Amino acid sequence: MRSISLFSGVGGLESSSSPADVLCELDFECHTVLSRRFPDSRIHDDVMTLSPDSADVIFGGWPCQDLSVAGLLKGLAGDRSGLFFRMVDIAGTAGANTIVAENVPNLLRLDDGQNFSLVLEALRTAGFTNIAWRTLNARQFGLPHQRRRVFIVASENPKAAQALLRPINPARQRDRIERPEAAGFYWTAGSQGINFSEGFSPTLKVGSSLSIPSPPAVFFDDTVRMFSPREAIRLQGFQLRPFKGLEPKAIYRMMGNAVAVPVGRFVADSLDPVNQRDGLPENLEEMSFQGSIFEELPGAIKWPVAGYSTPEVVYKFPDPVDKSTLCTSLERLIDRDDKSSLSIRATNGLLTRLERSGKNCPEDLRFALEMASSTRDRV
């Protein structure tokens, strides 16, 4: 299977057994990681200048800046997220039969669902008439990291698209601790809540309103500190070796952009004939619309978190997530010997924001923050 990866980042979506022949990524620091992980692949730096060779599959986690709730919400009309259409053009030029894509779940909701309607229309018009999408969480795959992303498999081969809706191996969902002793939260927050998460980390982000590296914080054994670069890498399921020698700021940015490795592997493995045996799940429900969702683009459409589309019909896939199976094993991932702490400025800033907003903060965390602040004030 010949494949091209666009917007490659550090290669999370391309974590199948067959590395892409060509990797395209604008961030030159990511090239270091890509060359270490995929030494036999060719690396290009710009999707706008890429002249693709023939390929069977195009991978692409296209930019989310115009789709994310933390972004400008310009949708596919934005300069960055509009690169989705360039990905479809490259697939056509390469003669690909399948596109595997990824973005933020807000893609399904933005503009009353119209942006996702345009995604489906563009894929169908380009000949990828069997389209499945599914929202997956890294915590479903044994990582203590709350990271939900929507994945799309659009193909000429119905079995490839249908395989995205196959069951997730329960063995990947068993990494749980009954009473978690570590928690993650956003130390840069407070005005809108800190997203305190027992047993896992909230979503790693590229950055925040602060112009400094700002991964979430971890709280354990009265210790409050940022996740280290090593821990951020582990939260996304990568091996540490390819990132050796890189600056922490670069690693945090890469992990904020990346697709978690076991999730990317599950999605990419939809293309393996071994996983294409079951066909469509039985619990699909046909969606009813007034008019054609592709041509007339009616009013608000509430897209389900997972579904399947052909030119004739669109189905919703309930895809219930059993929260009791979600990973809560954060304490197994963290370096417990690392007793570094948030700076006094960060600690006092968080306490001030919490006091002003009145947002909830667990008492043991608040006590640890206040003790750290008062102790360092006396030093």
mmCIF file of C-alpha atoms in Angstrom:
data_model
loop_
_atom_site.group_PDB
_atom_site.id
_atom_site.type_symbol
_atom_site.label_atom_id
_atom_site.label_comp_id
_atom_site.label_asym_id
_atom_site.label_seq_id
_atom_site.Cartn_x
_atom_site.Cartn_y
_atom_site.Cartn_z
ATOM 1 C CA MET A 1 0.000 0.000 0.000
ATOM 2 C CA ARG A 2 1.498 3.297 -1.123
ATOM 3 C CA SER A 3 0.607 6.276 1.046
ATOM 4 C CA ILE A 4 1.252 9.984 1.494
ATOM 5 C CA SER A 5 0.939 11.740 4.837
ATOM 6 C CA LEU A 6 -0.004 15.425 4.898
ATOM 7 C CA PHE A 7 0.205 17.711 7.947
ATOM 8 C CA SER A 8 2.208 14.859 9.451
ATOM 9 C CA GLY A 9 3.280 16.446 12.746
ATOM 10 C CA VAL A 10 5.292 13.701 14.410
ATOM 11 C CA GLY A 11 3.402 10.874 12.754
ATOM 12 C CA GLY A 12 0.679 9.809 15.196
ATOM 13 C CA LEU A 13 -1.981 9.200 12.553
ATOM 14 C CA GLU A 14 0.486 7.204 10.464
ATOM 15 C CA SER A 15 1.180 4.630 13.205
ATOM 16 C CA SER A 16 0.321 1.571 11.133
ATOM 17 C CA SER A 17 2.730 -1.194 10.241
ATOM 18 C CA SER A 18 3.349 0.393 6.812
ATOM 19 C CA PRO A 19 4.988 3.851 7.083
ATOM 20 C CA ALA A 20 3.987 6.483 4.552
ATOM 21 C CA ASP A 21 6.216 6.836 1.494
ATOM 22 C CA VAL A 22 6.045 10.642 1.740
ATOM 23 C CA LEU A 23 5.582 12.776 4.848
ATOM 24 C CA CYS A 24 4.667 16.454 4.458
ATOM 25 C CA GLU A 25 5.115 18.784 7.425
ATOM 26 C CA LEU A 26 5.782 22.528 7.672
ATOM 27 C CA ASP A 27 7.403 22.450 11.146
ATOM 28 C CA PHE A 28 11.091 21.711 10.606
ATOM 29 C CA GLU A 29 11.577 20.619 14.226
ATOM 30 C CA CYS A 30 9.063 17.844 13.526
ATOM 31 C CA HIS A 31 11.301 16.697 10.661
ATOM 32 C CA THR A 32 13.858 15.549 13.219
ATOM 33 C CA VAL A 33 11.315 13.269 14.867
ATOM 34 C CA LEU A 34 9.865 12.044 11.571
ATOM 35 C CA SER A 35 13.293 11.136 10.196
ATOM 36 C CA ARG A 36 14.016 9.124 13.337
ATOM 37 C CA ARG A 37 10.669 7.335 13.342
ATOM 38 C CA PHE A 38 10.401 6.768 9.588
ATOM 39 C CA PRO A 39 13.961 6.706 8.195
ATOM 40 C CA ASP A 40 12.879 5.300 4.836
ATOM 41 C CA SER A 41 10.219 7.937 4.144
ATOM 42 C CA ARG A 42 10.780 11.095 2.116
ATOM 43 C CA ILE A 43 9.967 14.373 3.904
ATOM 44 C CA HIS A 44 8.520 17.439 2.161
ATOM 45 C CA ASP A 45 7.828 20.770 3.855
ATOM 46 C CA ASP A 46 4.739 22.338 2.251
ATOM 47 C CA VAL A 47 1.454 20.867 1.013
ATOM 48 C CA MET A 48 1.064 23.763 -1.403
ATOM 49 C CA THR A 49 4.229 22.830 -3.310
ATOM 50 C CA LEU A 50 3.936 19.051 -3.046
ATOM 51 C CA SER A 51 3.750 17.263 -6.396
ATOM 52 C CA PRO A 52 2.481 13.868 -5.314
ATOM 53 C CA ASP A 53 3.487 10.567 -6.806
ATOM 54 C CA SER A 54 0.769 7.988 -7.234
ATOM 55 C CA ALA A 55 -0.578 6.650 -3.944
ATOM 56 C CA ASP A 56 -3.355 4.455 -2.631
ATOM 57 C CA VAL A 57 -4.033 6.365 0.597
ATOM 58 C CA ILE A 58 -3.729 9.967 1.771
ATOM 59 C CA PHE A 59 -3.432 10.578 5.513
ATOM 60 C CA GLY A 60 -4.047 14.049 6.932
ATOM 61 C CA GLY A 61 -4.806 15.627 10.276
ATOM 62 C CA TRP A 62 -5.452 18.993 8.656
ATOM 63 C CA PRO A 63 -5.078 22.230 10.704
ATOM 64 C CA CYS A 64 -7.815 22.803 13.282
ATOM 65 C CA GLN A 65 -7.185 26.478 14.117
ATOM 66 C CA ASP A 66 -10.322 27.694 12.341
ATOM 67 C CA LEU A 67 -12.475 24.848 13.697
ATOM 68 C CA SER A 68 -11.460 24.616 17.343
ATOM 69 C CA VAL A 69 -13.575 26.250 20.049
ATOM 70 C CA ALA A 70 -10.318 27.900 21.147
ATOM 71 C CA GLY A 71 -9.712 29.289 17.642
ATOM 72 C CA LEU A 72 -11.278 31.893 15.390
ATOM 73 C CA LEU A 73 -14.150 29.632 14.249
ATOM 74 C CA LYS A 74 -13.861 30.675 10.603
ATOM 75 C CA GLY A 75 -14.482 27.074 9.633
ATOM 76 C CA LEU A 76 -13.375 25.739 6.272
ATOM 77 C CA ALA A 77 -13.321 29.318 4.966
ATOM 78 C CA GLY A 78 -10.263 29.972 7.160
ATOM 79 C CA ASP A 79 -6.794 29.956 5.635
ATOM 80 C CA ARG A 80 -5.575 27.076 7.821
ATOM 81 C CA SER A 81 -8.543 24.725 8.106
ATOM 82 C CA GLY A 82 -9.423 25.409 4.479
ATOM 83 C CA LEU A 83 -6.355 23.322 3.599
ATOM 84 C CA PHE A 84 -8.741 20.370 3.827
ATOM 85 C CA PHE A 85 -9.594 21.043 0.186
ATOM 86 C CA ARG A 86 -5.898 20.927 -0.760
ATOM 87 C CA MET A 87 -5.751 17.469 0.823
ATOM 88 C CA VAL A 88 -8.674 16.327 -1.336
ATOM 89 C CA ASP A 89 -6.993 17.794 -4.441
ATOM 90 C CA ILE A 90 -3.747 15.938 -3.686
ATOM 91 C CA ALA A 91 -5.687 12.712 -3.263
ATOM 92 C CA GLY A 92 -7.197 13.184 -6.695
ATOM 93 C CA THR A 93 -3.851 13.989 -8.314
ATOM 94 C CA ALA A 94 -2.244 10.946 -6.687
ATOM 95 C CA GLY A 95 -5.064 8.660 -7.806
ATOM 96 C CA ALA A 96 -5.710 7.582 -4.224
ATOM 97 C CA ASN A 97 -8.669 5.369 -3.375
ATOM 98 C CA THR A 98 -8.879 6.373 0.306
ATOM 99 C CA ILE A 99 -8.473 9.425 2.534
ATOM 100 C CA VAL A 100 -7.882 9.039 6.281
ATOM 101 C CA ALA A 101 -8.426 12.365 8.053
ATOM 102 C CA GLU A 102 -8.569 13.802 11.572
ATOM 103 C CA ASN A 103 -9.726 16.980 13.284
ATOM 104 C CA VAL A 104 -11.378 18.352 16.414
ATOM 105 C CA PRO A 105 -14.933 17.266 17.351
ATOM 106 C CA ASN A 106 -16.154 20.833 16.917
ATOM 107 C CA LEU A 107 -16.011 20.143 13.174
ATOM 108 C CA LEU A 108 -19.331 18.308 13.614
ATOM 109 C CA ARG A 109 -21.014 21.270 15.333
ATOM 110 C CA LEU A 110 -19.551 24.430 13.838
ATOM 111 C CA ASP A 111 -21.937 26.582 11.798
ATOM 112 C CA ASP A 112 -24.882 24.365 12.725
ATOM 113 C CA GLY A 113 -23.185 21.403 11.097
ATOM 114 C CA GLN A 114 -22.662 23.081 7.739
ATOM 115 C CA ASN A 115 -18.864 22.712 7.756
ATOM 116 C CA PHE A 116 -19.133 18.962 8.122
ATOM 117 C CA SER A 117 -21.739 18.910 5.360
ATOM 118 C CA LEU A 118 -19.138 20.560 3.129
ATOM 119 C CA VAL A 119 -16.552 17.956 4.145
ATOM 120 C CA LEU A 120 -18.896 15.138 3.151
ATOM 121 C CA GLU A 121 -19.845 16.893 -0.080
ATOM 122 C CA ALA A 122 -16.198 17.470 -1.080
ATOM 123 C CA LEU A 123 -15.250 13.870 -0.379
ATOM 124 C CA ARG A 124 -18.230 12.447 -2.232
ATOM 125 C CA THR A 125 -17.692 14.735 -5.231
ATOM 126 C CA ALA A 126 -14.037 13.640 -5.411
ATOM 127 C CA GLY A 127 -15.137 10.008 -5.668
ATOM 128 C CA PHE A 128 -14.725 8.862 -2.062
ATOM 129 C CA THR A 129 -18.333 7.791 -1.809
ATOM 130 C CA ASN A 130 -18.165 5.566 1.279
ATOM 131 C CA ILE A 131 -17.489 7.740 4.292
ATOM 132 C CA ALA A 132 -17.327 6.792 7.962
ATOM 133 C CA TRP A 133 -16.514 9.107 10.832
ATOM 134 C CA ARG A 134 -16.036 8.393 14.503
ATOM 135 C CA THR A 135 -15.099 10.406 17.579
ATOM 136 C CA LEU A 136 -12.466 8.557 19.590
ATOM 137 C CA ASN A 137 -10.877 9.315 22.957
ATOM 138 C CA ALA A 138 -7.288 8.430 23.846
ATOM 139 C CA ARG A 139 -8.647 7.130 27.173
ATOM 140 C CA GLN A 140 -10.437 4.360 25.268
ATOM 141 C CA PHE A 141 -7.015 3.018 24.271
ATOM 142 C CA GLY A 142 -5.263 2.773 27.629
ATOM 143 C CA LEU A 143 -3.809 6.293 27.827
ATOM 144 C CA PRO A 144 -4.720 8.461 30.854
ATOM 145 C CA HIS A 145 -5.349 11.433 28.570
ATOM 146 C CA GLN A 146 -8.753 12.952 27.806
ATOM 147 C CA ARG A 147 -8.278 13.644 24.109
ATOM 148 C CA ARG A 148 -11.314 13.412 21.835
ATOM 149 C CA ARG A 149 -10.838 13.743 18.085
ATOM 150 C CA VAL A 150 -13.029 12.928 15.094
ATOM 151 C CA PHE A 151 -11.557 10.584 12.486
ATOM 152 C CA ILE A 152 -12.767 10.085 8.930
ATOM 153 C CA VAL A 153 -12.164 7.209 6.533
ATOM 154 C CA ALA A 154 -13.476 8.056 3.064
ATOM 155 C CA SER A 155 -12.926 5.417 0.417
ATOM 156 C CA GLU A 156 -13.943 3.859 -2.861
ATOM 157 C CA ASN A 157 -13.890 0.613 -0.886
ATOM 158 C CA PRO A 158 -16.926 0.404 1.430
ATOM 159 C CA LYS A 159 -15.227 -2.175 3.666
ATOM 160 C CA ALA A 160 -12.355 0.200 4.479
ATOM 161 C CA ALA A 161 -14.757 2.904 5.658
ATOM 162 C CA GLN A 162 -16.985 0.460 7.524
ATOM 163 C CA ALA A 163 -14.003 -0.940 9.441
ATOM 164 C CA LEU A 164 -13.620 2.379 11.271
ATOM 165 C CA LEU A 165 -16.826 1.466 13.131
ATOM 166 C CA ARG A 166 -15.527 -1.930 14.272
ATOM 167 C CA PRO A 167 -15.404 -2.744 18.018
ATOM 168 C CA ILE A 168 -12.453 -1.480 20.034
ATOM 169 C CA ASN A 169 -10.454 -4.262 21.638
ATOM 170 C CA PRO A 170 -11.596 -4.303 25.312
ATOM 171 C CA ALA A 171 -8.056 -5.248 26.356
ATOM 172 C CA ARG A 172 -7.033 -1.697 25.496
ATOM 173 C CA GLN A 173 -9.574 -0.285 27.937
ATOM 174 C CA ARG A 174 -8.593 -2.064 31.149
ATOM 175 C CA ASP A 175 -5.836 0.190 32.432
ATOM 176 C CA ARG A 176 -7.768 1.589 35.378
ATOM 177 C CA ILE A 177 -7.091 2.278 39.038
ATOM 178 C CA GLU A 178 -10.047 2.066 41.394
ATOM 179 C CA ARG A 179 -8.958 5.032 43.516
ATOM 180 C CA PRO A 180 -6.655 7.300 41.496
ATOM 181 C CA GLU A 181 -3.932 9.011 43.488
ATOM 182 C CA ALA A 182 -2.919 11.488 40.800
ATOM 183 C CA ALA A 183 -4.917 14.088 38.888
ATOM 184 C CA GLY A 184 -4.351 16.514 36.060
ATOM 185 C CA PHE A 185 -5.732 20.027 35.680
ATOM 186 C CA TYR A 186 -5.198 23.302 33.808
ATOM 187 C CA TRP A 187 -2.991 25.551 35.940
ATOM 188 C CA THR A 188 -3.406 28.382 33.409
ATOM 189 C CA ALA A 189 -7.178 28.331 34.001
ATOM 190 C CA GLY A 190 -9.277 29.243 37.032
ATOM 191 C CA SER A 191 -11.588 31.887 35.636
ATOM 192 C CA GLN A 192 -13.592 29.236 33.747
ATOM 193 C CA GLY A 193 -12.744 26.170 35.837
ATOM 194 C CA ILE A 194 -9.560 24.105 35.951
ATOM 195 C CA ASN A 195 -10.907 20.812 34.531
ATOM 196 C CA PHE A 196 -9.674 18.789 37.516
ATOM 197 C CA SER A 197 -9.356 15.195 36.271
ATOM 198 C CA GLU A 198 -8.790 12.353 38.721
ATOM 199 C CA GLY A 199 -6.659 9.611 37.240
ATOM 200 C CA PHE A 200 -5.999 11.287 33.901
ATOM 201 C CA SER A 201 -4.838 14.463 32.209
ATOM 202 C CA PRO A 202 -7.092 16.945 30.445
ATOM 203 C CA THR A 203 -6.292 17.483 26.772
ATOM 204 C CA LEU A 204 -2.748 18.538 25.958
ATOM 205 C CA LYS A 205 -2.906 21.801 24.024
ATOM 206 C CA VAL A 206 -0.445 23.626 21.809
ATOM 207 C CA GLY A 207 -0.505 26.649 24.104
ATOM 208 C CA SER A 208 -2.674 29.029 26.055
ATOM 209 C CA SER A 209 -3.147 32.763 26.350
ATOM 210 C CA LEU A 210 0.191 32.755 28.199
ATOM 211 C CA SER A 211 3.223 33.079 25.927
ATOM 212 C CA ILE A 212 5.064 30.284 27.725
ATOM 213 C CA PRO A 213 4.937 26.475 27.530
ATOM 214 C CA SER A 214 1.718 25.570 29.308
ATOM 215 C CA PRO A 215 1.023 21.856 29.530
ATOM 216 C CA PRO A 216 -1.507 20.823 32.176
ATOM 217 C CA ALA A 217 -0.364 20.377 35.752
ATOM 218 C CA VAL A 218 -0.278 17.129 37.698
ATOM 219 C CA PHE A 219 -1.190 16.807 41.407
ATOM 220 C CA PHE A 220 0.054 13.884 43.507
ATOM 221 C CA ASP A 221 1.502 13.371 47.002
ATOM 222 C CA ASP A 222 1.025 17.099 47.778
ATOM 223 C CA THR A 223 3.170 17.869 44.706
ATOM 224 C CA VAL A 224 1.825 20.317 42.136
ATOM 225 C CA ARG A 225 3.836 20.794 38.950
ATOM 226 C CA MET A 226 3.578 20.860 35.178
ATOM 227 C CA PHE A 227 3.715 17.618 33.265
ATOM 228 C CA SER A 228 7.300 17.149 32.139
ATOM 229 C CA PRO A 229 8.145 16.788 28.435
ATOM 230 C CA ARG A 230 8.759 13.060 29.012
ATOM 231 C CA GLU A 231 5.326 12.677 30.577
ATOM 232 C CA ALA A 232 3.671 14.635 27.753
ATOM 233 C CA ILE A 233 5.250 12.235 25.253
ATOM 234 C CA ARG A 234 3.967 9.246 27.211
ATOM 235 C CA LEU A 235 0.465 10.747 27.459
ATOM 236 C CA GLN A 236 0.327 10.575 23.655
ATOM 237 C CA GLY A 237 1.708 7.034 23.523
ATOM 238 C CA PHE A 238 5.018 7.809 21.794
ATOM 239 C CA GLN A 239 8.414 6.318 22.552
ATOM 240 C CA LEU A 240 10.869 8.753 24.127
ATOM 241 C CA ARG A 241 13.888 8.071 21.893
ATOM 242 C CA PRO A 242 12.783 10.025 18.753
ATOM 243 C CA PHE A 243 12.455 13.204 20.849
ATOM 244 C CA LYS A 244 15.889 13.051 22.440
ATOM 245 C CA GLY A 245 17.682 16.407 22.469
ATOM 246 C CA LEU A 246 14.654 18.532 21.564
ATOM 247 C CA GLU A 247 13.740 21.619 23.578
ATOM 248 C CA PRO A 248 10.808 21.248 26.026
ATOM 249 C CA LYS A 249 8.873 24.021 24.284
ATOM 250 C CA ALA A 250 9.074 22.136 20.979
ATOM 251 C CA ILE A 251 7.978 18.857 22.597
ATOM 252 C CA TYR A 252 4.975 20.467 24.266
ATOM 253 C CA ARG A 253 3.931 22.000 20.933
ATOM 254 C CA MET A 254 4.337 18.687 19.119
ATOM 255 C CA MET A 255 2.323 16.770 21.710
ATOM 256 C CA GLY A 256 -0.414 19.403 21.667
ATOM 257 C CA ASN A 257 -0.785 18.836 17.915
ATOM 258 C CA ALA A 258 -0.294 15.068 17.775
ATOM 259 C CA VAL A 259 -2.676 12.165 17.292
ATOM 260 C CA ALA A 260 -2.255 9.649 20.128
ATOM 261 C CA VAL A 261 -0.343 6.639 18.796
ATOM 262 C CA PRO A 262 -2.761 3.808 19.706
ATOM 263 C CA VAL A 263 -5.709 5.809 18.376
ATOM 264 C CA GLY A 264 -3.925 6.542 15.104
ATOM 265 C CA ARG A 265 -2.999 2.869 14.801
ATOM 266 C CA PHE A 266 -6.624 1.789 15.293
ATOM 267 C CA VAL A 267 -7.817 4.195 12.606
ATOM 268 C CA ALA A 268 -5.040 3.354 10.121
ATOM 269 C CA ASP A 269 -5.642 -0.351 10.647
ATOM 270 C CA SER A 270 -9.106 0.100 9.159
ATOM 271 C CA LEU A 271 -7.272 -0.304 5.855
ATOM 272 C CA ASP A 272 -6.041 -3.771 6.778
ATOM 273 C CA PRO A 273 -8.241 -6.435 5.137
ATOM 274 C CA VAL A 274 -8.060 -8.429 8.384
ATOM 275 C CA ASN A 275 -10.208 -5.723 10.002
ATOM 276 C CA GLN A 276 -12.691 -5.446 7.126
ATOM 277 C CA ARG A 277 -14.686 -8.619 7.680
ATOM 278 C CA ASP A 278 -17.672 -7.553 9.761
ATOM 279 C CA GLY A 279 -19.335 -4.968 7.518
ATOM 280 C CA LEU A 280 -21.598 -2.296 8.949
ATOM 281 C CA PRO A 281 -22.680 -2.533 12.605
ATOM 282 C CA GLU A 282 -26.268 -3.552 13.200
ATOM 283 C CA ASN A 283 -27.109 -0.532 15.370
ATOM 284 C CA LEU A 284 -26.870 2.089 12.610
ATOM 285 C CA GLU A 285 -29.914 4.333 12.336
ATOM 286 C CA GLU A 286 -30.868 6.154 9.166
ATOM 287 C CA MET A 287 -30.821 9.939 9.493
ATOM 288 C CA SER A 288 -33.735 11.859 8.038
ATOM 289 C CA PHE A 289 -33.281 15.269 6.406
ATOM 290 C CA GLN A 290 -35.438 17.685 4.508
ATOM 291 C CA GLY A 291 -33.840 17.728 1.082
ATOM 292 C CA SER A 292 -30.311 16.706 0.169
ATOM 293 C CA ILE A 293 -27.657 17.413 2.767
ATOM 294 C CA PHE A 294 -25.112 17.748 -0.029
ATOM 295 C CA GLU A 295 -26.812 19.981 -2.563
ATOM 296 C CA GLU A 296 -29.415 22.067 -0.776
ATOM 297 C CA LEU A 297 -27.471 22.358 2.510
ATOM 298 C CA PRO A 298 -30.518 22.853 4.772
ATOM 299 C CA GLY A 299 -30.522 24.537 8.170
ATOM 300 C CA ALA A 300 -28.925 23.212 11.322
ATOM 301 C CA ILE A 301 -27.824 19.585 11.238
ATOM 302 C CA LYS A 302 -26.975 17.816 14.467
ATOM 303 C CA TRP A 303 -24.323 15.401 13.345
ATOM 304 C CA PRO A 304 -23.802 12.369 15.586
ATOM 305 C CA VAL A 305 -20.373 11.654 17.077
ATOM 306 C CA ALA A 306 -20.063 8.730 14.650
ATOM 307 C CA GLY A 307 -21.768 7.828 11.403
ATOM 308 C CA TYR A 308 -21.610 6.418 7.908
ATOM 309 C CA SER A 309 -22.502 7.997 4.562
ATOM 310 C CA THR A 310 -23.083 6.756 1.031
ATOM 311 C CA PRO A 311 -24.505 8.800 -1.866
ATOM 312 C CA GLU A 312 -27.933 7.362 -1.089
ATOM 313 C CA VAL A 313 -28.201 7.507 2.684
ATOM 314 C CA VAL A 314 -26.596 8.760 5.886
ATOM 315 C CA TYR A 315 -26.609 6.703 9.074
ATOM 316 C CA LYS A 316 -25.816 7.631 12.637
ATOM 317 C CA PHE A 317 -23.812 5.220 14.762
ATOM 318 C CA PRO A 318 -24.733 5.588 18.464
ATOM 319 C CA ASP A 319 -21.253 4.374 19.535
ATOM 320 C CA PRO A 320 -21.876 4.574 23.292
ATOM 321 C CA VAL A 321 -18.727 4.906 25.386
ATOM 322 C CA ASP A 322 -18.739 2.976 28.634
ATOM 323 C CA LYS A 323 -17.110 5.458 30.999
ATOM 324 C CA SER A 324 -16.271 2.654 33.401
ATOM 325 C CA THR A 325 -13.743 1.408 30.832
ATOM 326 C CA LEU A 326 -11.918 4.716 30.333
ATOM 327 C CA CYS A 327 -8.296 4.746 31.461
ATOM 328 C CA THR A 328 -7.536 6.287 34.880
ATOM 329 C CA SER A 329 -3.979 5.068 35.412
ATOM 330 C CA LEU A 330 -2.197 8.434 35.476
ATOM 331 C CA GLU A 331 -0.068 7.491 38.475
ATOM 332 C CA ARG A 332 1.549 4.713 36.443
ATOM 333 C CA LEU A 333 2.713 7.203 33.846
ATOM 334 C CA ILE A 334 4.111 10.052 35.936
ATOM 335 C CA ASP A 335 7.623 10.309 37.356
ATOM 336 C CA ARG A 336 6.825 10.221 41.064
ATOM 337 C CA ASP A 337 10.399 11.124 41.974
ATOM 338 C CA ASP A 338 10.038 14.453 40.177
ATOM 339 C CA LYS A 339 9.076 16.769 43.029
ATOM 340 C CA SER A 340 9.541 20.032 41.153
ATOM 341 C CA SER A 341 6.717 22.521 41.552
ATOM 342 C CA LEU A 342 4.841 25.326 39.862
ATOM 343 C CA SER A 343 6.554 28.681 40.182
ATOM 344 C CA ILE A 344 5.388 31.029 42.900
ATOM 345 C CA ARG A 345 4.037 33.345 40.211
ATOM 346 C CA ALA A 346 2.013 30.545 38.612
ATOM 347 C CA THR A 347 0.749 29.316 41.986
ATOM 348 C CA ASN A 348 -0.340 32.760 43.162
ATOM 349 C CA GLY A 349 -1.899 33.538 39.797
ATOM 350 C CA LEU A 350 -3.998 30.373 39.896
ATOM 351 C CA LEU A 351 -5.104 31.026 43.499
ATOM 352 C CA THR A 352 -6.094 34.589 42.580
ATOM 353 C CA ARG A 353 -8.141 33.477 39.580
ATOM 354 C CA LEU A 354 -9.881 30.804 41.630
ATOM 355 C CA GLU A 355 -10.729 33.297 44.375
ATOM 356 C CA ARG A 356 -12.126 35.840 41.938
ATOM 357 C CA SER A 357 -14.171 33.350 39.943
ATOM 358 C CA GLY A 358 -15.422 31.185 42.789
ATOM 359 C CA LYS A 359 -14.919 28.151 40.558
ATOM 360 C CA ASN A 360 -14.628 24.745 42.161
ATOM 361 C CA CYS A 361 -11.228 23.550 43.314
ATOM 362 C CA PRO A 362 -10.767 20.360 45.377
ATOM 363 C CA GLU A 363 -9.849 21.212 48.943
ATOM 364 C CA ASP A 364 -6.714 19.073 48.977
ATOM 365 C CA LEU A 365 -5.414 20.792 45.838
ATOM 366 C CA ARG A 366 -6.245 24.244 47.185
ATOM 367 C CA PHE A 367 -4.487 23.388 50.456
ATOM 368 C CA ALA A 368 -1.380 22.196 48.569
ATOM 369 C CA LEU A 369 -1.334 25.395 46.496
ATOM 370 C CA GLU A 370 -1.732 27.606 49.564
ATOM 371 C CA MET A 371 0.964 25.725 51.468
ATOM 372 C CA ALA A 372 3.363 26.025 48.529
ATOM 373 C CA SER A 373 2.638 29.723 48.228
ATOM 374 C CA SER A 374 3.030 30.496 51.927
ATOM 375 C CA THR A 375 6.170 28.355 52.316
ATOM 376 C CA ARG A 376 7.937 30.036 49.444
ATOM 377 C CA ASP A 377 6.826 33.467 50.673
ATOM 378 C CA ARG A 378 8.786 32.796 53.861
ATOM 379 C CA VAL A 379 11.945 31.694 52.066
#
